[in-house]
PDB file of C-alpha atoms in Angstrom:
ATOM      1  CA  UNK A   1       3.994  43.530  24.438  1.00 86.00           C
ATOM      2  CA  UNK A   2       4.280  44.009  20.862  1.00 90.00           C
ATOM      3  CA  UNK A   3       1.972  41.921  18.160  1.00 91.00           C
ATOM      4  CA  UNK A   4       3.138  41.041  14.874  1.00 92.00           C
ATOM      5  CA  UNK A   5       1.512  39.143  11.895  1.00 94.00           C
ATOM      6  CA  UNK A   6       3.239  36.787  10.099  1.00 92.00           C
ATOM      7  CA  UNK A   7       2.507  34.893   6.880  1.00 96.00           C
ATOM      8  CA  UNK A   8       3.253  30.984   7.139  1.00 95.00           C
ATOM      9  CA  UNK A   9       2.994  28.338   4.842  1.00 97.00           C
ATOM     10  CA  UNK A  10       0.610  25.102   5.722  1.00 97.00           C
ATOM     11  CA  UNK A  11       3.496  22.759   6.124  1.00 97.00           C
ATOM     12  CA  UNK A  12       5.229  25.205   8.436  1.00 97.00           C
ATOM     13  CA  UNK A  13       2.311  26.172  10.494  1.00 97.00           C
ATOM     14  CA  UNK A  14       1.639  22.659  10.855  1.00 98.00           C
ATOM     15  CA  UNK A  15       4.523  21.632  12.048  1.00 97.00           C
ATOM     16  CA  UNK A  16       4.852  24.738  14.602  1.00 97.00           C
ATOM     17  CA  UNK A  17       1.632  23.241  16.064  1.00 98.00           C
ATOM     18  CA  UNK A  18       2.757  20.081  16.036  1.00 97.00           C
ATOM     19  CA  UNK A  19       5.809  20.906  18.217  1.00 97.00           C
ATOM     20  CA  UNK A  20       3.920  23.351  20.420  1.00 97.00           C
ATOM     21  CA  UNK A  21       1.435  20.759  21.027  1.00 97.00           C
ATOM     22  CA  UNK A  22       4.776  18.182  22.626  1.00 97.00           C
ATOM     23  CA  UNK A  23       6.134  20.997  24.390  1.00 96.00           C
ATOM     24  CA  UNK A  24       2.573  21.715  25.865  1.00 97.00           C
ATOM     25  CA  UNK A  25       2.946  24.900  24.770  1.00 97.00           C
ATOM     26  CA  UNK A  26       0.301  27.466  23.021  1.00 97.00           C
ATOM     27  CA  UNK A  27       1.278  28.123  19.302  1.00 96.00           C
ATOM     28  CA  UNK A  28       1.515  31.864  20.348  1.00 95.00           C
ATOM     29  CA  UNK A  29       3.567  31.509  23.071  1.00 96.00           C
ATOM     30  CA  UNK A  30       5.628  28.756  21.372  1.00 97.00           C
ATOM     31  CA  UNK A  31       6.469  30.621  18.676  1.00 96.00           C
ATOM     32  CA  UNK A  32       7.741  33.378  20.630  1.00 95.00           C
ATOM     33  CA  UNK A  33       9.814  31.502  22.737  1.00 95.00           C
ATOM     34  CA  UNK A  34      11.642  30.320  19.675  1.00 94.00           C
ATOM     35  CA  UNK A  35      12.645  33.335  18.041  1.00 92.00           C
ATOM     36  CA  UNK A  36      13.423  34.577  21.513  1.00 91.00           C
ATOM     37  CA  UNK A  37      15.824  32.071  21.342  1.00 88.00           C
ATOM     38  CA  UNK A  38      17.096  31.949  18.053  1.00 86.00           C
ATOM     39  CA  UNK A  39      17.469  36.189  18.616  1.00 82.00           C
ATOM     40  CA  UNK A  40      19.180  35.508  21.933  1.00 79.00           C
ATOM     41  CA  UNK A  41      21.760  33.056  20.487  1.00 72.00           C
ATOM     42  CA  UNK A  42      22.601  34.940  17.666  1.00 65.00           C
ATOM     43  CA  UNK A  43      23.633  37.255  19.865  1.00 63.00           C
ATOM     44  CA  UNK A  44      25.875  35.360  21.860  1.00 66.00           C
ATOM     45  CA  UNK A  45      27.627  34.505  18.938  1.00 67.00           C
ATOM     46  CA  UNK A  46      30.758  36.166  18.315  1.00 67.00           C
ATOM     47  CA  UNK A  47      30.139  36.282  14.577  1.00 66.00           C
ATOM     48  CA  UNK A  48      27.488  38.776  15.363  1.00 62.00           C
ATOM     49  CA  UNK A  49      29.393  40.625  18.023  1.00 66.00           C
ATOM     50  CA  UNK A  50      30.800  44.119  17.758  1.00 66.00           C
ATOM     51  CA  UNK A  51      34.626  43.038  18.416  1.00 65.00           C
ATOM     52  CA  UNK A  52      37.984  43.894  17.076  1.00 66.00           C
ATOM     53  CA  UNK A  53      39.372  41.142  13.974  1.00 64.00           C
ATOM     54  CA  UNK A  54      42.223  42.999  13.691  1.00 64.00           C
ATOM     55  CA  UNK A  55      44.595  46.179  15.746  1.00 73.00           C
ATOM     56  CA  UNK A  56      46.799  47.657  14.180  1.00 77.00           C
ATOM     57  CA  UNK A  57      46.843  49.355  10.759  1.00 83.00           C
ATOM     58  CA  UNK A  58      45.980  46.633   8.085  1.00 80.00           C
ATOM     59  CA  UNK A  59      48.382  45.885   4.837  1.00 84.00           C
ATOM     60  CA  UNK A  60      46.580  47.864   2.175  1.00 88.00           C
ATOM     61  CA  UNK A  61      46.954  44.349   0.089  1.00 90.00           C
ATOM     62  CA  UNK A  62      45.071  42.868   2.311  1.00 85.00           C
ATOM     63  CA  UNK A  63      41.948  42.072   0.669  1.00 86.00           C
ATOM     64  CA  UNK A  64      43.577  40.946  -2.728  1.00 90.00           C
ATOM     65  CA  UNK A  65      46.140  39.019  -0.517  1.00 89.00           C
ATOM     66  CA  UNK A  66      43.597  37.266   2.004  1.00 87.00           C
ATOM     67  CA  UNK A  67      44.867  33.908   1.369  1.00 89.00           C
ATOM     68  CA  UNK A  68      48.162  34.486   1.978  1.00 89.00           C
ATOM     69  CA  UNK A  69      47.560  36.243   5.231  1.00 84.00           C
ATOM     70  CA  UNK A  70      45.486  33.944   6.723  1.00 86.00           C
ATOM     71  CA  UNK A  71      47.385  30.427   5.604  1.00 89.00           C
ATOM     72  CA  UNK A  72      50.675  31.632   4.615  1.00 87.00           C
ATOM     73  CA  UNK A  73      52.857  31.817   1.646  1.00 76.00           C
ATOM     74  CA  UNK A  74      52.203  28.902   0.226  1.00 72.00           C
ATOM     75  CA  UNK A  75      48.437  28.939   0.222  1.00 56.00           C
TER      76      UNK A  75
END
Protein backbone atom coordinates (compact mmCIF):
# COMPACT_ATOMS: atom_id res chain seq x y z
CA UNK A 1 0.00 0.00 0.00
CA UNK A 2 1.16 3.25 -1.10
CA UNK A 3 1.08 6.57 1.33
CA UNK A 4 0.60 9.90 0.06
CA UNK A 5 0.44 13.40 1.76
CA UNK A 6 -1.92 15.72 0.88
CA UNK A 7 -2.42 19.40 1.74
CA UNK A 8 -6.17 20.29 2.75
CA UNK A 9 -7.76 23.28 3.67
CA UNK A 10 -9.67 23.55 7.31
CA UNK A 11 -13.08 23.72 5.79
CA UNK A 12 -12.34 20.69 3.64
CA UNK A 13 -10.69 18.59 6.21
CA UNK A 14 -13.49 19.34 8.34
CA UNK A 15 -15.97 18.36 6.42
CA UNK A 16 -14.08 14.98 5.30
CA UNK A 17 -14.27 14.21 9.05
CA UNK A 18 -17.48 15.12 9.37
CA UNK A 19 -18.69 12.64 6.70
CA UNK A 20 -16.28 9.90 7.76
CA UNK A 21 -17.53 10.24 11.17
CA UNK A 22 -21.64 9.31 9.56
CA UNK A 23 -20.27 6.71 7.49
CA UNK A 24 -18.41 5.28 10.63
CA UNK A 25 -15.58 5.35 8.77
CA UNK A 26 -11.75 6.38 9.74
CA UNK A 27 -10.72 9.67 7.92
CA UNK A 28 -7.88 7.54 6.33
CA UNK A 29 -9.78 4.94 5.15
CA UNK A 30 -12.65 7.28 4.16
CA UNK A 31 -10.77 9.24 2.14
CA UNK A 32 -9.46 6.48 0.21
CA UNK A 33 -12.53 4.93 -0.47
CA UNK A 34 -13.61 8.10 -2.16
CA UNK A 35 -11.08 8.70 -4.61
CA UNK A 36 -11.22 4.98 -5.19
CA UNK A 37 -14.41 5.77 -6.31
CA UNK A 38 -14.28 8.87 -7.99
CA UNK A 39 -10.96 7.04 -9.99
CA UNK A 40 -13.13 3.99 -10.63
CA UNK A 41 -16.04 5.97 -12.16
CA UNK A 42 -14.12 8.04 -14.21
CA UNK A 43 -13.14 5.20 -15.70
CA UNK A 44 -16.27 3.75 -16.54
CA UNK A 45 -17.07 6.70 -18.27
CA UNK A 46 -16.91 6.62 -21.87
CA UNK A 47 -15.61 10.18 -22.04
CA UNK A 48 -12.47 8.82 -20.58
CA UNK A 49 -12.40 5.63 -22.57
CA UNK A 50 -9.98 4.76 -25.33
CA UNK A 51 -12.80 4.25 -28.16
CA UNK A 52 -13.25 5.09 -31.75
CA UNK A 53 -15.48 8.80 -32.40
CA UNK A 54 -15.10 8.36 -35.77
CA UNK A 55 -13.95 5.32 -38.83
CA UNK A 56 -13.30 6.25 -41.70
CA UNK A 57 -11.02 8.99 -43.07
CA UNK A 58 -12.31 12.40 -41.65
CA UNK A 59 -13.24 15.59 -44.06
CA UNK A 60 -10.07 17.63 -43.77
CA UNK A 61 -12.74 20.65 -43.01
CA UNK A 62 -13.71 19.08 -40.32
CA UNK A 63 -12.57 21.05 -37.50
CA UNK A 64 -13.44 24.54 -39.10
CA UNK A 65 -16.80 22.88 -40.17
CA UNK A 66 -17.77 21.14 -36.72
CA UNK A 67 -21.06 22.69 -36.56
CA UNK A 68 -22.21 21.76 -39.63
CA UNK A 69 -21.23 18.16 -39.23
CA UNK A 70 -22.63 17.55 -36.16
CA UNK A 71 -26.23 19.57 -36.58
CA UNK A 72 -26.44 19.97 -40.20
CA UNK A 73 -26.54 22.63 -42.75
CA UNK A 74 -28.39 24.89 -41.21
CA UNK A 75 -26.66 25.08 -37.88
Amino acid sequence: MTHISVPLSDDVRRLAEIAAEESGLPLDQFVSLCIARTVTKRSDDPMFANITAYEGDAPTDMAENHDEYLYGEDA
